[in-house]
XYZ file of C-alpha atoms in Angstrom:
124
model
C -26.462 -31.818 -142.909
C -23.923 -29.052 -143.480
C -21.248 -31.189 -141.811
C -21.990 -34.022 -144.201
C -21.800 -31.776 -147.208
C -18.548 -30.172 -145.983
C -17.030 -33.547 -145.371
C -17.915 -34.638 -148.846
C -15.887 -31.838 -150.389
C -13.087 -31.489 -147.836
C -12.386 -35.121 -146.941
C -10.703 -36.185 -150.222
C -8.159 -33.413 -149.744
C -7.374 -34.196 -146.178
C -7.745 -37.947 -145.590
C -4.488 -38.899 -147.308
C -2.350 -36.586 -145.198
C -4.116 -37.832 -142.065
C -3.874 -41.575 -142.800
C -0.386 -41.721 -144.308
C 1.555 -41.174 -141.028
C -0.767 -43.623 -139.220
C 0.104 -46.253 -141.809
C 3.834 -45.537 -141.651
C 3.883 -43.836 -145.022
C 4.948 -40.344 -145.998
C 2.524 -37.917 -147.502
C 2.522 -37.470 -151.218
C 3.816 -34.175 -152.594
C 2.466 -32.609 -155.765
C 5.973 -32.795 -157.295
C 5.925 -36.635 -156.988
C 6.071 -38.372 -160.425
C 2.908 -40.324 -159.533
C 1.008 -37.004 -159.369
C 2.251 -35.899 -162.794
C 1.255 -39.266 -164.297
C -2.265 -39.011 -162.934
C -2.672 -35.384 -163.996
C -1.554 -36.292 -167.538
C -3.884 -39.303 -167.713
C -6.825 -37.216 -166.584
C -5.987 -34.490 -169.070
C -5.806 -37.081 -171.899
C -9.127 -38.635 -170.949
C -10.728 -35.260 -170.628
C -9.490 -34.184 -174.052
C -10.753 -37.427 -175.496
C -14.227 -36.868 -174.099
C -14.311 -33.184 -175.162
C -13.285 -34.060 -178.709
C -16.209 -36.470 -179.274
C -18.570 -33.840 -180.670
C -21.524 -36.028 -179.609
C -25.161 -35.257 -180.191
C -26.195 -35.254 -176.530
C -24.764 -33.424 -173.578
C -23.590 -34.929 -170.344
C -26.467 -33.149 -168.620
C -28.933 -34.944 -170.863
C -27.530 -38.323 -169.837
C -27.567 -37.327 -166.141
C -31.156 -36.213 -166.336
C -32.300 -39.335 -168.209
C -30.412 -41.720 -165.909
C -31.700 -39.809 -162.869
C -35.272 -40.329 -164.109
C -34.648 -44.021 -164.657
C -33.307 -44.453 -161.121
C -36.184 -42.446 -159.645
C -38.875 -44.250 -161.620
C -37.612 -47.834 -161.534
C -35.292 -48.424 -158.611
C -36.211 -45.661 -156.150
C -37.722 -46.336 -152.736
C -40.035 -49.052 -154.048
C -38.178 -51.733 -156.026
C -39.702 -54.740 -157.633
C -38.883 -57.327 -160.262
C -40.881 -55.551 -162.988
C -39.159 -52.205 -162.398
C -35.714 -53.837 -162.427
C -36.456 -55.616 -165.710
C -37.744 -52.456 -167.310
C -34.706 -50.572 -166.093
C -32.465 -53.229 -167.658
C -34.145 -52.740 -171.041
C -33.713 -48.944 -170.732
C -30.025 -49.448 -169.937
C -29.580 -51.501 -173.067
C -30.972 -48.596 -175.043
C -28.683 -46.071 -173.307
C -25.640 -48.255 -173.714
C -26.185 -48.414 -177.500
C -26.920 -44.670 -177.577
C -23.735 -43.870 -175.524
C -21.637 -45.771 -178.092
C -23.218 -43.891 -180.983
C -22.899 -40.542 -179.253
C -19.325 -40.955 -178.106
C -17.945 -42.768 -181.120
C -14.672 -43.792 -179.552
C -15.732 -46.061 -176.675
C -14.107 -49.420 -176.714
C -15.949 -50.482 -173.616
C -19.586 -49.574 -172.959
C -20.331 -47.021 -170.297
C -22.786 -49.425 -168.675
C -21.574 -52.993 -168.175
C -24.455 -55.089 -169.489
C -23.187 -58.464 -168.163
C -22.753 -56.930 -164.773
C -26.245 -55.400 -164.946
C -27.705 -58.791 -165.902
C -26.155 -60.390 -162.843
C -27.357 -57.558 -160.663
C -30.957 -57.738 -161.923
C -30.870 -61.519 -161.590
C -29.708 -61.379 -158.004
C -32.129 -58.626 -157.040
C -35.125 -60.292 -158.712
C -34.385 -63.538 -156.862
C -34.868 -61.670 -153.617
C -38.458 -60.716 -154.460
């Protein structure tokens, strides 16, 4: 297990330098303009999220979504659980818009979720 955990944290920092020469590419240096662009984009998005002054914390959403996954689509999945989960997601999507205030796109893609629930329920 430790190897899996270590790989999870180390791999993103090492895989690019390993694969680039194998693909005939050069490794990317931190001074590359692409790096500066990405760093700036992330800083802007982070500032946007931090300036929301929402009513619920990120931890609250993580806990609630974790409970939903555990209770409705855990080891035992069925049509009823998927449909109930869909209704809960509708609620959280509306709540996330109210909490964040600036979202142009919902956090949870409802049309995608409808297709997913439809395809999964057809299997049961």
